[in-house]
mmCIF file of C-alpha atoms in Angstrom:
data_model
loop_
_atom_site.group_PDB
_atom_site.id
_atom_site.type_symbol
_atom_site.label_atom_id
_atom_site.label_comp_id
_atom_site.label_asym_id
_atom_site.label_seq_id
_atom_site.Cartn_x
_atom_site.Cartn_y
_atom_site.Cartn_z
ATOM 1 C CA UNK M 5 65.400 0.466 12.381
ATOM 2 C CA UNK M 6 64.043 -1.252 9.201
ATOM 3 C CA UNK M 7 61.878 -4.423 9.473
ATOM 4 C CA UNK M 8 61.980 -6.718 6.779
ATOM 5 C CA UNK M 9 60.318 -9.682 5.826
ATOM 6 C CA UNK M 10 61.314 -12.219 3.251
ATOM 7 C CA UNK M 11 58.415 -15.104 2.223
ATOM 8 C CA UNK M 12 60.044 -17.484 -0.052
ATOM 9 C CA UNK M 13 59.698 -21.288 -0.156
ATOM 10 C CA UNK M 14 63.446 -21.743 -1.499
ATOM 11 C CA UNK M 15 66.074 -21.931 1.426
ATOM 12 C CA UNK M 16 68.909 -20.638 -1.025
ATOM 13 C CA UNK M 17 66.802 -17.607 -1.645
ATOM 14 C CA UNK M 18 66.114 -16.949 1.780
ATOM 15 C CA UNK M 19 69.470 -17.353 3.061
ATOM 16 C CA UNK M 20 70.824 -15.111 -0.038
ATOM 17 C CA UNK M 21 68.840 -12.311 1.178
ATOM 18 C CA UNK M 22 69.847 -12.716 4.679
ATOM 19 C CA UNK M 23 73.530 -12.435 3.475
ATOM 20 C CA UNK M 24 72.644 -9.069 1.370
ATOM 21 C CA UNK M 25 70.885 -7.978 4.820
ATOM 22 C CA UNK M 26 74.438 -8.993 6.715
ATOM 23 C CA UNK M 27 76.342 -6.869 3.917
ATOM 24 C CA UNK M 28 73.657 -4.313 4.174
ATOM 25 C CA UNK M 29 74.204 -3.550 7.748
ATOM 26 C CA UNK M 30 77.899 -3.751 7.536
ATOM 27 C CA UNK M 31 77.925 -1.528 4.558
ATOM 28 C CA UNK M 32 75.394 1.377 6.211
ATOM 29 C CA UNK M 33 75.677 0.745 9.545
ATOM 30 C CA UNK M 34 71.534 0.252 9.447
ATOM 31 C CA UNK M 35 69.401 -1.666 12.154
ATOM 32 C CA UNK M 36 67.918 -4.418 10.294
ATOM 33 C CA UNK M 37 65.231 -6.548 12.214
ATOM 34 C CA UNK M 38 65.082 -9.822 9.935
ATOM 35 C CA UNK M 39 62.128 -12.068 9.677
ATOM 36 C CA UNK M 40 62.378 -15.162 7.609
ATOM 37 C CA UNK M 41 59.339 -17.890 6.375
ATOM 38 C CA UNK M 42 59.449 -20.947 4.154
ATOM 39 C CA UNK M 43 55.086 -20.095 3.721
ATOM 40 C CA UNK M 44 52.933 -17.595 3.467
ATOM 41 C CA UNK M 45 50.512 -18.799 5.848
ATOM 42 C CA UNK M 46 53.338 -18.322 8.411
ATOM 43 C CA UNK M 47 54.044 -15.019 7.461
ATOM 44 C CA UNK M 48 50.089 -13.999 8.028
ATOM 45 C CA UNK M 49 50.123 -16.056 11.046
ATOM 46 C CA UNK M 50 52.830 -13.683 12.489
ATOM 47 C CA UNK M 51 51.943 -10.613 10.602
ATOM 48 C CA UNK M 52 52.916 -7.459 12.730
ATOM 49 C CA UNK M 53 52.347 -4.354 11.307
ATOM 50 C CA UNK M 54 55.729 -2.871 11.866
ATOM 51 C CA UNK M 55 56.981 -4.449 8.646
ATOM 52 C CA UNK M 56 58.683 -1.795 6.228
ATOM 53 C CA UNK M 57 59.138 -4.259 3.524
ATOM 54 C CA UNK M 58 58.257 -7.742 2.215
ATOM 55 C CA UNK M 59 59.993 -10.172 -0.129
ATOM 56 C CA UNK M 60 57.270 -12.495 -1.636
ATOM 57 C CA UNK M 61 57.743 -15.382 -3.510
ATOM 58 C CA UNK M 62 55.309 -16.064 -6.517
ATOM 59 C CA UNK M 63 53.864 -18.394 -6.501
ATOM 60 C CA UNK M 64 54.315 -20.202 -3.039
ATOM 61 C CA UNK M 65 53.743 -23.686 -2.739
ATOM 62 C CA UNK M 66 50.040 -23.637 -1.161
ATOM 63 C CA UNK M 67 49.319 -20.236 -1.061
ATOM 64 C CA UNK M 68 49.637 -17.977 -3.934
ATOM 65 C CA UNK M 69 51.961 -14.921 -3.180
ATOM 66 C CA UNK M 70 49.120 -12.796 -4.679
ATOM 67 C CA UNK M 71 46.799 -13.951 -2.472
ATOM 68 C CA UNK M 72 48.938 -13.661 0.289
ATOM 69 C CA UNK M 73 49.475 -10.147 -0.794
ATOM 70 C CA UNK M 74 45.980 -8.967 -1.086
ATOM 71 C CA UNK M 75 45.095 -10.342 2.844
ATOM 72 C CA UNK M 76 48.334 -8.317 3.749
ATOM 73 C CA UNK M 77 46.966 -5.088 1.974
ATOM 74 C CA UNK M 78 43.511 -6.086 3.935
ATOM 75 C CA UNK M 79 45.445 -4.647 7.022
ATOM 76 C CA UNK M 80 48.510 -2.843 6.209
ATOM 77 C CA UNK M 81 48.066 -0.130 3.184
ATOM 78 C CA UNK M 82 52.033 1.332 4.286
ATOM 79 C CA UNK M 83 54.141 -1.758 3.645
ATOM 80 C CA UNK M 84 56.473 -2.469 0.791
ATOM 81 C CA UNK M 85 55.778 -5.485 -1.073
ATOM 82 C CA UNK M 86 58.458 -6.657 -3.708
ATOM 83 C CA UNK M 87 57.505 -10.029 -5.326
ATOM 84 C CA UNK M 88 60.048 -12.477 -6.578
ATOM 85 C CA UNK M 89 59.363 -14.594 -9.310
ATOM 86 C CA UNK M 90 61.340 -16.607 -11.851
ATOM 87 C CA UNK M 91 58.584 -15.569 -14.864
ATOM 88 C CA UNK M 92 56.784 -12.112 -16.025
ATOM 89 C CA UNK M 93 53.371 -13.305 -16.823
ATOM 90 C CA UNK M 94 52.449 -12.379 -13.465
ATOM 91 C CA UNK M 95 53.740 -8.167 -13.563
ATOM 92 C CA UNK M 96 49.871 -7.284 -14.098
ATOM 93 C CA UNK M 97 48.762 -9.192 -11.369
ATOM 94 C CA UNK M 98 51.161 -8.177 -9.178
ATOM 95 C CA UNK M 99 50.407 -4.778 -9.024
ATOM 96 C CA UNK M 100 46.600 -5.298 -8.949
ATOM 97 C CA UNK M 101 47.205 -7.186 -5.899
ATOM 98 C CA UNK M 102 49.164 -4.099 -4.263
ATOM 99 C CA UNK M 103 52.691 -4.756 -4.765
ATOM 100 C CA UNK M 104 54.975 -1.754 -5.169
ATOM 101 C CA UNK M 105 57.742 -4.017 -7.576
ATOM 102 C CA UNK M 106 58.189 -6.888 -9.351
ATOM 103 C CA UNK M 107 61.286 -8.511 -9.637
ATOM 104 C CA UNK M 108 62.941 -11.880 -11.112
ATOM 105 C CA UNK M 109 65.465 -13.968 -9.206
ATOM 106 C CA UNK M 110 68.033 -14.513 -8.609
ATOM 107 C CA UNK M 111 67.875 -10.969 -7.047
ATOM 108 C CA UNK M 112 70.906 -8.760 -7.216
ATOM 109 C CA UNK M 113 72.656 -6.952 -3.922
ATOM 110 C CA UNK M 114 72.113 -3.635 -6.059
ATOM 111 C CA UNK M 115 68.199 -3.838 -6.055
ATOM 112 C CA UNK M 116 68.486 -5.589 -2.647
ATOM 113 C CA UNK M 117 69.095 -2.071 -1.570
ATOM 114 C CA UNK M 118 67.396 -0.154 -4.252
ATOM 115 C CA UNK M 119 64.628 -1.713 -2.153
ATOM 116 C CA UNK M 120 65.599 -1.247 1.335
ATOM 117 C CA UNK M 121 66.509 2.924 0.386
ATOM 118 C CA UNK M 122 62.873 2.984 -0.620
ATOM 119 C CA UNK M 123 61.191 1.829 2.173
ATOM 120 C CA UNK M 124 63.487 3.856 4.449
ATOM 121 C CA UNK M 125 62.520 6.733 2.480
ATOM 122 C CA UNK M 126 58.491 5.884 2.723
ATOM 123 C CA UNK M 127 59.283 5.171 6.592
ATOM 124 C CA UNK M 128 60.585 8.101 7.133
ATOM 125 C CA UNK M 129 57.464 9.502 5.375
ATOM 126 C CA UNK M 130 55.186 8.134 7.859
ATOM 127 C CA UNK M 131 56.806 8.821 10.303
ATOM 128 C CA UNK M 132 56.688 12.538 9.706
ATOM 129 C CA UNK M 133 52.748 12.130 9.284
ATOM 130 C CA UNK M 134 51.154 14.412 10.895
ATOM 131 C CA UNK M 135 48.135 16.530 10.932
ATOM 132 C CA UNK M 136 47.250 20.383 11.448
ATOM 133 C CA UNK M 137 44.279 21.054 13.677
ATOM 134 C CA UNK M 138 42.879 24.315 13.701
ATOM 135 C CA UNK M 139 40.368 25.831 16.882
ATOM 136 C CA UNK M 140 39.560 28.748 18.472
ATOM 137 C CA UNK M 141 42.467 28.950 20.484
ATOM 138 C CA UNK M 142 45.106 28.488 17.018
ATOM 139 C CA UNK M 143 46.593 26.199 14.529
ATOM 140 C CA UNK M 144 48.303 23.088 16.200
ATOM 141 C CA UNK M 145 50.649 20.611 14.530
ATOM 142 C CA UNK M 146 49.959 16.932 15.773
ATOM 143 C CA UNK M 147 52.271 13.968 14.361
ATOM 144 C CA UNK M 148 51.187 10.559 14.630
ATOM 145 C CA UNK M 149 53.658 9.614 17.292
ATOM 146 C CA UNK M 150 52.512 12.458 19.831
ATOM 147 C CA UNK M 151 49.060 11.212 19.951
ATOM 148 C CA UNK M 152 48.022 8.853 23.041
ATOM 149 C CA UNK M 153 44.489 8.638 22.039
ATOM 150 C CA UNK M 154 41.626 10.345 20.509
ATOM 151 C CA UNK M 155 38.200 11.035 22.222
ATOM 152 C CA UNK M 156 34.836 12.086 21.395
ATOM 153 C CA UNK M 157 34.188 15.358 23.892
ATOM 154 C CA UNK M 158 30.431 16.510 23.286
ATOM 155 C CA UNK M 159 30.211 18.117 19.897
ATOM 156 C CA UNK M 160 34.081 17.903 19.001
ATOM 157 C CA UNK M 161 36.597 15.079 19.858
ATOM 158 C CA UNK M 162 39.638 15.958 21.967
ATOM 159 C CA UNK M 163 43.401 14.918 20.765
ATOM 160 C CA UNK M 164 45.164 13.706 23.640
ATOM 161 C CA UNK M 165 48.769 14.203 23.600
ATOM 162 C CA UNK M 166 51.702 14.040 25.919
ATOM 163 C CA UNK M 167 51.982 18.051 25.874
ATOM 164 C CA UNK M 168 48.414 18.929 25.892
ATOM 165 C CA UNK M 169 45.027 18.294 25.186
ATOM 166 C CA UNK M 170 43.813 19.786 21.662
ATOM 167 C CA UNK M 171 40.288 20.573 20.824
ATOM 168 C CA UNK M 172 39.507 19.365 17.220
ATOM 169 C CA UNK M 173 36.500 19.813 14.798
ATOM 170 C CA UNK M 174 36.987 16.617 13.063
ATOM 171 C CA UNK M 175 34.373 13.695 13.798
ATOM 172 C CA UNK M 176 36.200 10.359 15.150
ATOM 173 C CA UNK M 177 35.438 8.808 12.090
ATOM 174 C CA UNK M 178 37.133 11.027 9.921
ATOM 175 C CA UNK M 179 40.446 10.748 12.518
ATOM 176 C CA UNK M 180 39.797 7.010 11.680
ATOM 177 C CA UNK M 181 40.544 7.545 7.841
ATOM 178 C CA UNK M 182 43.107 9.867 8.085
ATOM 179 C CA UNK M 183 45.135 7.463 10.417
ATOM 180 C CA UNK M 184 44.126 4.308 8.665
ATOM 181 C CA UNK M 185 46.844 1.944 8.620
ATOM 182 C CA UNK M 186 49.358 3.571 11.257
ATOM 183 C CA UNK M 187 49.096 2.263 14.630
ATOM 184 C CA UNK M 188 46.009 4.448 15.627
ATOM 185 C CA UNK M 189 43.376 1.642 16.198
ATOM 186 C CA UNK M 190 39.424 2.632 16.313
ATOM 187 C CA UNK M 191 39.263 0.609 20.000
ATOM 188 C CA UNK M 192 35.110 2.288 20.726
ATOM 189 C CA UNK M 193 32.730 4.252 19.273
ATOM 190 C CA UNK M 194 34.422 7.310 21.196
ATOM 191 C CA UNK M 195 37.869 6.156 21.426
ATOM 192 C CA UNK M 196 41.291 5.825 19.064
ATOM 193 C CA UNK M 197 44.063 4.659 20.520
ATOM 194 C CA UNK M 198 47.521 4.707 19.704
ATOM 195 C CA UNK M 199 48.760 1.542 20.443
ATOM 196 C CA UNK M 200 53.026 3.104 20.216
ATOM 197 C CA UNK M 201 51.688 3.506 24.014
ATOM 198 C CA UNK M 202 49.948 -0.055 24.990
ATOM 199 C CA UNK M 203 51.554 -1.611 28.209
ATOM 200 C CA UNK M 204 47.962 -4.234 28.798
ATOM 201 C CA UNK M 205 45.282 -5.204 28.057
ATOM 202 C CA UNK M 206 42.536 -6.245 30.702
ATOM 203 C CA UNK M 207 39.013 -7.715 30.073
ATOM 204 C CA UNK M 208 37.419 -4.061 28.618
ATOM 205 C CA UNK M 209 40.159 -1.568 29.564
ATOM 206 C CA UNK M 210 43.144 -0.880 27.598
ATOM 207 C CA UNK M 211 46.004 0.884 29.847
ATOM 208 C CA UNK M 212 48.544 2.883 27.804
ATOM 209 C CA UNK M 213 52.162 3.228 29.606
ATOM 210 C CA UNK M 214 51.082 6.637 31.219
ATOM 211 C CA UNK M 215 48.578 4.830 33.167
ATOM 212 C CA UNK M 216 45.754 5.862 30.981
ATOM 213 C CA UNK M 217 42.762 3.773 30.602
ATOM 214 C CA UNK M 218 40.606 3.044 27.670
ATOM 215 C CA UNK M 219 37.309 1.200 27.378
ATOM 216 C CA UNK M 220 37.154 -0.943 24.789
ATOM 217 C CA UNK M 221 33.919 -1.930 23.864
ATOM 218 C CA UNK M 222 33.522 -5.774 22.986
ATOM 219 C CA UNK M 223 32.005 -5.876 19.391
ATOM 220 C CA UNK M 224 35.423 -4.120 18.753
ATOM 221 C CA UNK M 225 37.704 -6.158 21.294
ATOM 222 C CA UNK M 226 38.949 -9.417 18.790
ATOM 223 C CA UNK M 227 39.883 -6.469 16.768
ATOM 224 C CA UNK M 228 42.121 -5.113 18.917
ATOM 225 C CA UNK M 229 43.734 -7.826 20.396
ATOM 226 C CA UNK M 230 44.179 -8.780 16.499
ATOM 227 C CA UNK M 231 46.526 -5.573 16.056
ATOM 228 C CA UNK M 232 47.788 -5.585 19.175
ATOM 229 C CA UNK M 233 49.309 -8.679 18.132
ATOM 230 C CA UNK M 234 50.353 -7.647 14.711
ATOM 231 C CA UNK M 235 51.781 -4.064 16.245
ATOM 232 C CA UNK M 236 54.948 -5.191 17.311
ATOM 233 C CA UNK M 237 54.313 -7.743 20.162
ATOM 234 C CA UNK M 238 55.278 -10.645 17.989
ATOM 235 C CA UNK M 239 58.996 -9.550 17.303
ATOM 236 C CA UNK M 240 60.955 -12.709 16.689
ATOM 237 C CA UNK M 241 64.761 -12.148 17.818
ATOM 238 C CA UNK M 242 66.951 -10.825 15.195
ATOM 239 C CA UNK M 243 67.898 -13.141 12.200
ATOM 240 C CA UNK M 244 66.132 -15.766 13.638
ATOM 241 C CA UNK M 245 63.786 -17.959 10.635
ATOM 242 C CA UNK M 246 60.316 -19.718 11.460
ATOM 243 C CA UNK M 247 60.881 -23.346 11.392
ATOM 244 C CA UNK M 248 60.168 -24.037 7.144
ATOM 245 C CA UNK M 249 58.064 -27.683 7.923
#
C-alpha cells in the first residue's frame, strides 16, 4: 500500500489529485491510502510517519510550504515531498528545504504517477533495509521489519527478533543512526523499539503484540507517545479529507 498526502489550500487541486489517485488505482490495481488538507498546520497536526509521499502547496495561506517542509524533514528523512507551485522562483528553496521535486500546476496525470512509481520504488527500498551483524557464532542478516527491539546486554546489545536473539557489537547509539527515521524509536537509554509491534502503552511500560514489555524511561516518554502517534495510529479512513475551515 502507498500513503499519500496532498497539502494544498485550493479545493480544485485537491480534488484533481484525488481523481488521478481514483484513475491510479483503477489503472494499477495499487492500494492507495489518501489523506487530504486545506493547511499545513493540519497536515503536521496529523503527521504519521507512514507517509510515502507528500503534495505541498507553495506557498500556503499561513504557513509557508517550506516551512512546513523543513518541520516534516525534522522527523521523517524517508518521505517524498513534491511541491506544487504556480511560479519557479522558489526551485532553490525547495530543495534546501528537503524536497525531492518541484513541480508547477496544474499537475499532469503523467507526473502524477511519475511520482507515485518513485516513491513505490524508494518504499520498496526501505523496506528491504536491513543490516548484517557479524559475532562469534556467524554473519546474520537482520531487516528492519524482523526486529522487535534492541537491548543493551553488558558489553554488547542484543537484537531481538521473532526467530532468535542475535548478539551484536554495535553500541545502541550507533543502532539509533543506522535506523533513524524507520519506525525503530530510541524508547531508554538501553532500549529501541520497533514500534511495527506496539499493541499499548501503559504509564512506563511499552507492551509489543508478543507480550513483550519495555521500560520506557520518562525524559524519553512525550517522545514516544509523539511517534506512536505519527506511526500509523492516526490513519484517517480512505479518501476521507480533514475538514478545510
Amino acid at each position: 500500500m502507498l500513503v499519500i498526502g496532498i497539502c494544498d489550500s485550493e479545493t480544485s487541486v485537491r480534488s484533481l489529485l484525488t481523481g488521478f489517485a481514483e484513475r491510479y488505482r483503477r489503472e494499477t490495481g495499487t492500494h492507495l491510502q489518501l489523506l487530504s488538507y486545506s493547511s499545513g498546520e493540519k497536515l503536521l497536526k496529523n503527521y504519521m510517519l507512514d507517509l510515502d509521499l507528500v503534495f505541498l502547496e507553495i506557498p500556503l495561506r499561513k504557513m509557508n510550504g517550506l516551512a512546513i517542509a523543513k518541520r516534516i524533514r525534522q522527523q521523517d528523512v524517508r518521505v517524498r515531498i513534491v511541491f506544487l507551485t504556480t511560479v519557479l522562483s522558489y526551485v532553490l528553496e525547495a530543495y534546501e528545504a528537503g524536497g525531492n521535486n518541484y513541480l508547477l500546476k496544474p499537475l499532469s496525470y503523467a507526473k502524477f504517477c511519475r511520482e507515485l512509481t518513485r516513491a513505490m520504488e524508494e518504499k520498496d527500498d526501505v523496506q528491504a533495509l536491513c543490516v548484517l551483524e557479524e559475532n562469534k557464532s556467524g554473519i546474520y542478516k537482520i531487516y528492519l521489519h524482523q526486529i522487535l527491539y534492541i537491548e543493551t546486554d553488558q558489553k554488547h546489545t542484543l537484537i531481538h527478533t521473532e526467530q532468535e536473539n542475535i548478539v551484536s557489537y554495535r553500541q545502541m547509539k550507533q543502532h539509533e543512526a543506522l535506523f533513524a527515521g524507520t519506525s525503530l524509536v530510541r524508547c531508554h537509554a538501553a532500549y529501541l523499539v520497533n514500534l511495527r509491534y506496539f499493541q499499548k502503552l501503559e504509564g512506563a511500560v511499552l507492551t509489543l503484540t508478543d507480550g513483550t514489555q519495555i521500560p520506557v524511561s520518562r525524559g524519553r516518554r512525550a517522545f514516544v507517545v509523539e511517534q506512536i502517534r505519527r506511526y500509523g495510529f492516526s490513519f484517517h479512513p480512505q479518501g476521507k479529507e480533514e475538514d478545510p475551515r
